[in-house]
Short mmCIF file of C-alpha atoms in Angstrom, two decimals:
data_model
loop_
_atom_site.label_atom_id
_atom_site.label_comp_id
_atom_site.label_asym_id
_atom_site.label_seq_id
_atom_site.Cartn_x
_atom_site.Cartn_y
_atom_site.Cartn_z
CA MET A 759 -20.29 31.48 13.01
CA THR A 760 -18.28 28.39 14.15
CA THR A 761 -15.91 27.12 13.09
CA SER A 762 -14.65 24.35 12.04
CA PRO A 763 -11.47 22.74 13.34
CA PRO A 764 -8.51 22.45 10.85
CA VAL A 765 -9.13 18.83 9.21
CA GLU A 766 -6.28 17.79 9.78
CA SER A 767 -6.88 17.37 13.42
CA LEU A 768 -8.87 14.13 12.00
CA ALA A 769 -6.05 12.15 10.95
CA THR A 770 -5.92 9.32 14.02
CA ALA A 771 -6.91 6.28 14.79
CA GLY A 772 -4.80 5.89 11.21
CA ILE A 773 -7.79 7.26 9.44
CA GLN A 774 -6.89 9.97 7.05
CA PRO A 775 -8.97 12.59 5.19
CA PHE A 776 -7.55 13.04 1.62
CA THR A 777 -5.84 10.26 0.54
CA ALA A 778 -4.12 9.51 -2.60
CA GLU A 779 -6.01 5.72 -2.90
CA PRO A 780 -9.04 4.46 -1.14
CA ILE A 781 -8.50 3.29 2.28
CA ARG A 782 -8.60 -0.10 3.30
CA TYR A 783 -8.63 -3.19 5.74
CA VAL A 784 -9.36 -6.08 3.65
CA GLY A 785 -8.00 -7.09 0.18
CA GLU A 786 -10.29 -8.12 -3.17
CA ASP A 787 -8.85 -11.76 -2.83
CA GLY A 788 -10.44 -11.92 1.32
CA LEU A 789 -6.71 -11.36 2.96
CA PRO A 790 -6.92 -8.35 5.98
CA VAL A 791 -4.00 -5.70 4.38
CA GLN A 792 -3.89 -4.24 7.87
CA PRO A 793 -4.69 -5.40 11.56
CA LEU A 794 -8.25 -6.17 11.66
CA PRO A 795 -9.66 -3.82 14.79
CA ALA A 796 -10.89 -6.43 17.27
CA ALA A 797 -14.47 -5.57 16.96
CA TYR A 798 -14.57 -7.27 13.92
CA THR A 799 -14.30 -11.15 15.28
CA PRO A 800 -16.28 -13.86 12.74
CA GLU A 801 -19.56 -13.65 14.97
CA ARG A 802 -19.79 -10.20 13.92
CA LEU A 803 -18.53 -10.46 10.06
CA ARG A 804 -20.79 -13.60 9.38
CA GLU A 805 -23.69 -11.19 11.03
CA LEU A 806 -22.32 -8.57 9.08
CA HIS A 807 -22.78 -11.12 5.85
CA ALA A 808 -25.98 -12.00 6.34
CA VAL A 809 -27.26 -8.20 5.80
CA MET A 810 -25.33 -8.29 2.98
CA LEU A 811 -26.53 -11.20 1.12
CA ARG A 812 -30.37 -10.63 2.23
CA ALA A 813 -30.29 -6.94 0.71
CA ARG A 814 -28.34 -8.81 -2.94
CA GLU A 815 -31.55 -11.91 -2.84
CA PHE A 816 -33.97 -8.81 -2.07
CA ASP A 817 -32.84 -7.27 -5.02
CA ARG A 818 -32.98 -10.42 -7.42
CA LYS A 819 -35.89 -10.93 -6.73
CA LEU A 820 -37.45 -7.59 -7.04
CA ILE A 821 -36.17 -7.31 -9.99
CA THR A 822 -38.41 -11.08 -10.59
CA LEU A 823 -41.40 -9.05 -9.89
CA LEU A 824 -40.76 -6.34 -12.29
CA ARG A 825 -40.60 -8.61 -15.06
CA GLN A 826 -43.75 -10.49 -13.17
CA GLY A 827 -45.45 -6.97 -14.21
CA ARG A 828 -45.93 -6.72 -10.59
CA THR A 829 -43.84 -3.33 -10.20
CA THR A 830 -43.16 -0.92 -12.92
CA PHE A 831 -39.57 0.47 -11.63
CA TYR A 832 -36.76 -0.66 -10.19
CA ALA A 833 -33.46 0.42 -9.28
CA GLN A 834 -30.86 -2.18 -8.37
CA SER A 835 -28.05 -2.51 -5.56
CA SER A 836 -26.27 -5.24 -6.07
CA GLY A 837 -22.66 -5.28 -6.06
CA MET A 838 -22.88 -1.46 -3.54
CA GLU A 839 -23.96 -3.71 -0.29
CA ALA A 840 -21.03 -3.22 1.39
CA THR A 841 -21.28 0.65 1.17
CA GLN A 842 -25.09 0.79 2.59
CA VAL A 843 -24.80 -1.90 4.80
CA GLY A 844 -21.34 -0.48 5.98
CA LEU A 845 -22.98 2.53 6.88
CA ALA A 846 -26.71 1.72 8.69
CA HIS A 847 -24.39 0.50 11.30
CA SER A 848 -22.06 3.48 11.53
CA VAL A 849 -24.82 5.62 12.70
CA ARG A 850 -27.90 5.59 14.94
CA PRO A 851 -30.63 4.10 13.05
CA GLY A 852 -34.18 5.94 14.06
CA HIS A 853 -31.98 8.75 16.09
CA ASP A 854 -29.89 10.01 12.89
CA TRP A 855 -31.68 11.31 9.68
CA VAL A 856 -31.05 9.85 6.61
CA TRP A 857 -31.80 12.20 3.59
CA PRO A 858 -31.03 9.13 1.01
CA TYR A 859 -31.20 8.25 -2.91
CA TYR A 860 -32.63 6.21 -4.87
CA ARG A 861 -30.50 3.20 -5.14
CA ASP A 862 -30.11 2.81 -1.21
CA HIS A 863 -33.11 0.00 -0.11
CA THR A 864 -30.52 -1.89 1.30
CA LEU A 865 -29.46 0.93 3.46
CA ALA A 866 -33.63 1.14 4.14
CA LEU A 867 -33.02 -2.58 5.18
CA ALA A 868 -29.82 -2.78 6.83
CA LEU A 869 -31.11 0.08 9.08
CA GLY A 870 -34.19 -1.66 9.96
CA VAL A 871 -37.00 -0.44 7.45
CA PRO A 872 -39.49 -4.15 7.54
CA MET A 873 -39.06 -5.61 4.37
CA PHE A 874 -42.64 -5.24 4.69
CA GLU A 875 -42.66 -2.18 4.64
CA LEU A 876 -40.40 -1.61 1.15
CA ILE A 877 -42.71 -4.00 -0.84
CA SER A 878 -46.14 -2.75 0.07
CA GLN A 879 -44.54 0.83 -1.22
CA CYS A 880 -43.39 -1.11 -4.51
CA LEU A 881 -46.62 -3.10 -5.05
CA GLY A 882 -48.98 0.34 -4.49
CA SER A 883 -50.21 -1.57 -2.40
CA ASN A 884 -53.09 -0.85 0.70
CA SER A 885 -50.25 -1.38 3.18
CA ASP A 886 -47.92 0.77 1.71
CA PRO A 887 -47.18 3.95 3.79
CA SER A 888 -47.37 6.05 1.12
CA ARG A 889 -50.78 4.30 -0.18
CA GLY A 890 -49.91 4.78 -3.79
CA ARG A 891 -48.89 7.86 -3.98
CA GLN A 892 -45.17 7.76 -4.40
CA MET A 893 -44.19 5.94 -7.71
CA PRO A 894 -42.55 2.13 -7.02
CA HIS A 895 -39.24 1.71 -5.14
CA HIS A 896 -39.34 5.98 -3.26
CA PHE A 897 -40.33 4.52 -0.08
CA ALA A 898 -39.89 6.34 3.64
CA ALA A 899 -40.08 5.25 6.53
CA ARG A 900 -41.01 7.34 9.88
CA LYS A 901 -39.61 4.95 12.49
CA GLN A 902 -36.19 5.16 10.69
CA ASN A 903 -36.47 8.94 10.24
CA PHE A 904 -35.49 8.00 6.84
CA VAL A 905 -37.01 10.17 4.55
CA SER A 906 -38.98 9.89 1.55
CA ILE A 907 -36.40 9.25 -2.03
CA SER A 908 -36.94 11.21 -4.78
CA SER A 909 -35.56 10.76 -8.15
CA SER A 910 -34.42 14.10 -8.86
CA ILE A 911 -30.94 14.05 -8.81
CA ALA A 912 -28.77 15.82 -5.68
CA ASN A 913 -32.96 17.34 -4.33
CA GLN A 914 -31.67 15.53 -1.80
CA VAL A 915 -28.65 17.45 -0.46
CA PRO A 916 -29.89 21.42 0.54
CA PRO A 917 -32.61 19.84 2.45
CA ALA A 918 -30.24 17.93 4.55
CA THR A 919 -28.38 20.59 5.39
CA GLY A 920 -31.35 22.34 6.31
CA THR A 921 -32.52 19.77 8.61
CA ALA A 922 -28.54 19.34 10.39
CA MET A 923 -28.90 23.04 10.52
CA ALA A 924 -31.84 22.95 12.83
CA GLN A 925 -30.34 19.81 14.76
CA LYS A 926 -27.47 22.50 15.18
CA TYR A 927 -29.91 24.97 16.50
CA LEU A 928 -31.80 22.70 18.76
CA GLY A 929 -28.82 21.66 20.66
CA THR A 930 -29.47 17.63 19.71
CA ASP A 931 -26.94 15.08 19.45
CA GLU A 932 -28.39 14.22 16.20
CA ILE A 933 -26.54 14.20 13.28
CA THR A 934 -28.07 13.85 9.10
CA VAL A 935 -26.75 11.61 6.58
CA CYS A 936 -26.74 12.55 2.66
CA THR A 937 -26.22 10.22 0.10
CA PHE A 938 -26.16 10.41 -3.34
CA GLY A 939 -24.16 9.28 -5.91
CA ASP A 940 -21.43 10.59 -8.58
CA GLY A 941 -23.72 11.68 -10.93
CA ALA A 942 -25.52 13.98 -8.79
CA THR A 943 -21.58 16.11 -7.65
CA SER A 944 -22.73 17.36 -11.17
CA GLU A 945 -26.08 19.19 -9.67
CA GLY A 946 -25.98 22.54 -9.03
CA ASP A 947 -27.67 21.78 -5.73
CA TRP A 948 -25.24 19.41 -4.63
CA HIS A 949 -23.03 22.53 -4.18
CA ALA A 950 -25.58 24.32 -2.66
CA GLY A 951 -25.68 22.06 -0.18
CA MET A 952 -22.46 21.55 0.76
CA ASN A 953 -21.60 24.92 0.56
CA MET A 954 -23.68 25.54 2.73
CA ALA A 955 -23.23 23.28 5.72
CA GLY A 956 -19.40 24.16 5.31
CA ALA A 957 -20.27 27.37 5.80
CA MET A 958 -22.86 26.87 8.75
CA ALA A 959 -20.59 23.62 10.53
CA ALA A 960 -23.95 21.65 9.80
CA PRO A 961 -23.75 18.08 11.87
CA CYS A 962 -24.29 16.34 8.32
CA LEU A 963 -22.31 13.35 6.92
CA PHE A 964 -22.11 13.23 3.31
CA VAL A 965 -21.84 9.81 1.61
CA CYS A 966 -21.11 9.52 -2.03
CA GLU A 967 -21.98 5.48 -3.48
CA ASN A 968 -19.44 6.33 -5.58
CA ASN A 969 -20.41 3.64 -8.81
CA GLN A 970 -18.57 5.22 -11.54
CA TRP A 971 -21.70 5.73 -13.71
CA ALA A 972 -24.26 8.25 -13.73
CA ILE A 973 -26.50 5.87 -15.37
CA SER A 974 -24.66 6.64 -19.24
CA THR A 975 -22.01 9.08 -17.62
CA ASN A 976 -18.73 7.70 -16.52
CA LEU A 977 -17.18 9.33 -13.81
CA ARG A 978 -14.59 11.08 -16.25
CA GLY A 979 -17.42 12.26 -18.24
CA GLN A 980 -18.46 13.70 -14.90
CA THR A 981 -15.93 15.22 -12.86
CA ALA A 982 -11.83 16.76 -14.31
CA SER A 983 -11.59 16.13 -10.67
CA GLU A 984 -9.19 12.83 -9.91
CA ASN A 985 -12.14 11.27 -6.80
CA ILE A 986 -15.23 12.80 -5.34
CA HIS A 987 -13.81 13.42 -2.05
CA ILE A 988 -11.40 16.24 -3.32
CA LYS A 989 -14.44 18.28 -3.15
CA ALA A 990 -14.44 18.30 -0.08
CA LYS A 991 -11.70 20.67 0.34
CA ALA A 992 -13.73 23.36 -1.50
CA TYR A 993 -16.44 23.78 1.54
CA GLY A 994 -13.59 23.25 4.54
CA MET A 995 -14.76 19.95 5.47
CA PRO A 996 -12.76 16.84 5.52
CA GLY A 997 -12.54 14.52 2.84
CA PHE A 998 -12.41 10.24 2.82
CA TYR A 999 -11.23 8.37 0.37
CA VAL A 1000 -12.64 4.39 1.05
CA ASP A 1001 -13.13 1.22 -1.07
CA GLY A 1002 -16.81 1.07 -0.90
CA ASN A 1003 -16.95 -3.09 -1.34
CA ASP A 1004 -14.67 -3.47 2.13
CA ILE A 1005 -16.94 -3.46 4.56
CA VAL A 1006 -14.64 -3.05 6.88
CA ALA A 1007 -13.27 -0.35 6.15
CA VAL A 1008 -16.57 1.14 5.52
CA MET A 1009 -17.16 0.98 9.07
CA GLU A 1010 -14.32 2.23 10.09
CA VAL A 1011 -14.12 5.03 8.02
CA CYS A 1012 -18.02 6.32 8.35
CA THR A 1013 -17.94 5.22 12.13
CA HIS A 1014 -15.09 7.56 12.73
CA ALA A 1015 -16.65 10.80 10.30
CA ALA A 1016 -19.63 10.27 11.86
CA GLY A 1017 -18.26 10.49 15.16
CA TRP A 1018 -16.42 13.68 14.08
CA VAL A 1019 -20.02 15.77 12.74
CA ARG A 1020 -21.23 14.05 16.55
CA ALA A 1021 -18.91 16.09 18.03
CA GLY A 1022 -20.01 19.73 16.40
CA ASN A 1023 -16.98 19.83 14.44
CA GLY A 1024 -19.65 20.22 11.74
CA PRO A 1025 -19.89 18.23 8.26
CA ALA A 1026 -17.62 15.75 6.21
CA LEU A 1027 -17.96 14.00 3.47
CA VAL A 1028 -17.15 10.63 2.56
CA GLU A 1029 -16.30 9.28 -1.14
CA CYS A 1030 -17.12 4.95 -1.19
CA LEU A 1031 -16.09 3.89 -4.88
CA THR A 1032 -17.96 0.80 -5.60
CA TYR A 1033 -19.51 -0.23 -9.01
CA ARG A 1034 -23.50 -0.89 -9.50
CA VAL A 1035 -23.16 -4.48 -11.73
CA GLY A 1036 -26.66 -4.06 -12.63
CA SER A 1037 -28.86 -1.54 -15.00
CA HIS A 1038 -29.21 1.95 -14.10
CA SER A 1039 -32.99 0.94 -13.92
CA ASN A 1040 -35.19 -1.54 -15.53
CA ALA A 1041 -35.12 1.47 -18.21
CA ASP A 1042 -31.83 1.19 -18.83
CA ALA A 1043 -31.93 -3.20 -18.78
CA ASP A 1044 -29.36 -3.32 -21.56
CA ALA A 1045 -26.42 -1.28 -20.36
CA GLU A 1046 -23.64 -3.66 -20.34
CA LYS A 1047 -23.79 -3.46 -23.95
CA ASN A 1048 -24.98 0.35 -24.81
CA TYR A 1049 -22.67 2.28 -23.30
CA ARG A 1050 -20.03 0.41 -20.90
CA THR A 1051 -18.06 -3.33 -21.76
CA ARG A 1052 -19.08 -6.86 -20.47
CA GLU A 1053 -15.63 -6.52 -19.25
CA GLU A 1054 -15.40 -4.23 -17.09
CA VAL A 1055 -18.79 -5.88 -15.86
CA GLN A 1056 -16.47 -9.51 -15.15
CA GLU A 1057 -14.13 -7.20 -13.82
CA TRP A 1058 -16.23 -5.28 -10.80
CA LEU A 1059 -17.64 -8.69 -10.87
CA GLY A 1060 -14.31 -10.22 -9.03
CA ARG A 1061 -14.66 -7.26 -6.54
CA ASP A 1062 -17.76 -8.77 -4.88
CA PRO A 1063 -18.05 -7.40 -1.42
CA VAL A 1064 -20.75 -10.62 -0.49
CA VAL A 1065 -17.88 -13.08 -1.71
CA ARG A 1066 -15.37 -10.81 -0.08
CA VAL A 1067 -16.67 -11.07 3.37
CA GLU A 1068 -17.14 -15.26 2.45
CA LYS A 1069 -13.05 -14.99 2.22
CA LEU A 1070 -11.97 -13.02 4.94
CA LEU A 1071 -14.05 -15.54 7.17
CA GLU A 1072 -12.23 -18.44 5.73
CA HIS A 1073 -9.13 -16.85 5.64
CA LEU A 1074 -9.99 -16.60 9.76
CA GLY A 1075 -11.01 -20.48 10.12
CA HIS A 1076 -15.25 -19.70 10.07
CA PRO A 1077 -15.92 -20.20 6.41
CA ILE A 1078 -20.03 -20.56 5.08
CA GLU A 1079 -20.05 -23.70 3.53
CA SER A 1080 -21.95 -24.04 0.10
CA GLU A 1081 -25.06 -26.00 1.95
CA GLU A 1082 -25.18 -22.90 4.81
CA ARG A 1083 -24.66 -20.36 2.38
CA ALA A 1084 -28.14 -22.11 -0.41
CA ALA A 1085 -29.81 -22.41 2.86
CA MET A 1086 -29.24 -18.80 3.73
CA ILE A 1087 -30.21 -17.34 0.03
CA ALA A 1088 -33.79 -19.59 0.15
CA ALA A 1089 -34.85 -18.28 3.44
CA VAL A 1090 -34.02 -14.66 2.20
CA HIS A 1091 -36.65 -15.49 -1.56
CA ARG A 1092 -38.49 -17.24 1.46
CA GLU A 1093 -39.32 -14.05 3.14
CA VAL A 1094 -39.97 -12.26 0.56
CA ASP A 1095 -42.83 -14.51 -1.68
CA GLU A 1096 -44.65 -14.35 1.72
CA GLN A 1097 -44.17 -10.57 2.35
CA VAL A 1098 -45.51 -10.17 -1.67
CA ILE A 1099 -48.11 -12.23 -0.91
CA ARG A 1100 -48.96 -10.34 2.37
CA ALA A 1101 -48.49 -7.18 0.94
CA GLU A 1102 -50.75 -8.22 -2.02
CA ALA A 1103 -53.72 -9.76 0.02
CA THR A 1104 -54.08 -6.14 1.61
CA GLY A 1105 -55.47 -5.12 -2.15
CA GLN A 1106 -55.72 -1.85 -3.69
CA PRO A 1107 -55.77 1.71 -2.14
CA ASP A 1108 -59.27 3.23 -2.90
CA TRP A 1109 -60.12 6.53 -4.73
CA ARG A 1110 -60.82 7.60 -1.59
CA ILE A 1111 -57.28 8.74 0.16
CA MET A 1112 -57.11 11.62 -3.28
CA PHE A 1113 -58.79 13.64 -0.80
CA GLU A 1114 -57.28 12.17 2.84
CA ASP A 1115 -54.04 13.46 4.29
CA VAL A 1116 -53.59 17.33 3.54
CA TYR A 1117 -55.97 19.26 4.85
CA SER A 1118 -57.19 18.47 8.30
CA ASP A 1119 -60.66 20.63 7.31
CA MET A 1120 -61.35 19.86 3.77
CA PRO A 1121 -62.20 23.06 1.60
CA ALA A 1122 -65.11 23.29 -0.19
CA HIS A 1123 -63.83 22.94 -3.44
CA LEU A 1124 -62.41 19.56 -2.85
CA ARG A 1125 -65.15 18.29 -1.10
CA GLU A 1126 -67.70 19.33 -4.38
CA GLU A 1127 -64.91 17.24 -5.78
CA ALA A 1128 -65.31 13.81 -3.84
CA ALA A 1129 -68.98 14.23 -4.24
CA MET A 1130 -68.64 14.48 -7.45
CA MET A 1131 -66.07 11.65 -7.69
CA ARG A 1132 -67.96 9.55 -4.85
CA ALA A 1133 -71.41 9.62 -8.00
CA GLU A 1134 -69.37 8.74 -10.53
CA GLN A 1135 -68.60 5.88 -8.50
CA GLU A 1136 -71.34 4.65 -7.11
CA GLY A 1137 -73.60 5.16 -11.18
CA GLY A 1138 -70.30 2.18 -12.38
CA SER A 1139 -71.49 0.14 -9.97
CA ARG A 1140 -75.03 -0.58 -10.66
#
C-alpha cells in the first residue's frame, strides 16, 4: 500500500491546506486582495467571463423550457459558475475522468460538452446520446469522460474512487474528479469512498460544491464540523477551503490540488464555498419562502461570481460595457433556441430502443416481447 506524504508538504506556492477562512484572490468588490498570478490577464479573464455568462444564460433558458412543458426536470446552477468553470479549467478535459453530481451542467459546458447534447438529453429527443432512457438533466458525455449523472446522493463517490484506483493500477497520468454538494457528506457512500481513496492513495480530486443547502437542510443542520474540508483529515488527505465565487481562487487551488493528485501523492479534497441562488429543482420552486429568508438570498446575490469578474475587469481598465454584455446574452439565447429547434426536429426515440444496446445477441424472451410489441404497434396503426 502506498503511503501519502505528509499533507503539510503541500503548503507551497501560497496554497495552504486546512485554512480557517476560504482562500481568496478577488474580493466581493472586484478588487484583488492579493497579487493576481500572471496568467490572469484581462484577455484570459474575459474568456472565463464569457464561459460563465454562457452557463448563466443557459440556466435561464432551460427554466423557460421547463415552464413551457418541453422538459420535466431541471436543477439550476446559477450562482455557482465560478466553482464549476474554475474546476473545468483546472483539469484535462477528455483525459481525466469526471464523476459529477446533478447540478453540474455548467461544469459540462465548460469541459466542452456540446450544448446540443445537453439540450437533447433534457428534451429526451432522438438526438439524445442516452436515447431518452435517463430522466431529464441526467446526461453523460463519452468524449469528455463525463460519467452519467445520478440523483442518488453521493453514489458517485465509491465508483469515482474505484476509477482512480484503476488509473493508479494501470499507471496512467489520468486523475478522477468527483464532485458533490454539501448534503452528500452526510451519506455513508461518501465516507466509504473517501476512506478507501485515502487508504489506497487513489488519484482522486474530490470537490465539494458547498452551496449551503441540501434541499431544505442548511449546513449547520448537516454537520457539527466547522466546515467540510476539515473532514479530509480523517482520511489522510489535504483539505482546501476556497471562496467558490472567486474564479481565480478556484482555479489556483484546484490546479494546485490536481497537480498534487496527478503526481501520485494520493487524493485531495477541495471545498468551494458558494451558494445556489435558485431553487433546489423545479420540484422545489418556492425555496425562498419555504426554508430560507429573502434577505439571505439577496446577500448572496450581491456576491454574484459573474459580476465579480466584471468588477475585476473594470478595475483592471478593461470593462465589459453594457452593450457588449447585452450582445453576449442575446447570442447565448439565440444559440439555445437554435439547438432546441435542432433537437426537437430529430423527433422522439422509437419504441424499438427498449430492446437495444444491452445484449449483442438478443435472448429469446426479449425477441418474443419485441415481436409482441411490434404486432401491437402495427395493429394500432391500422
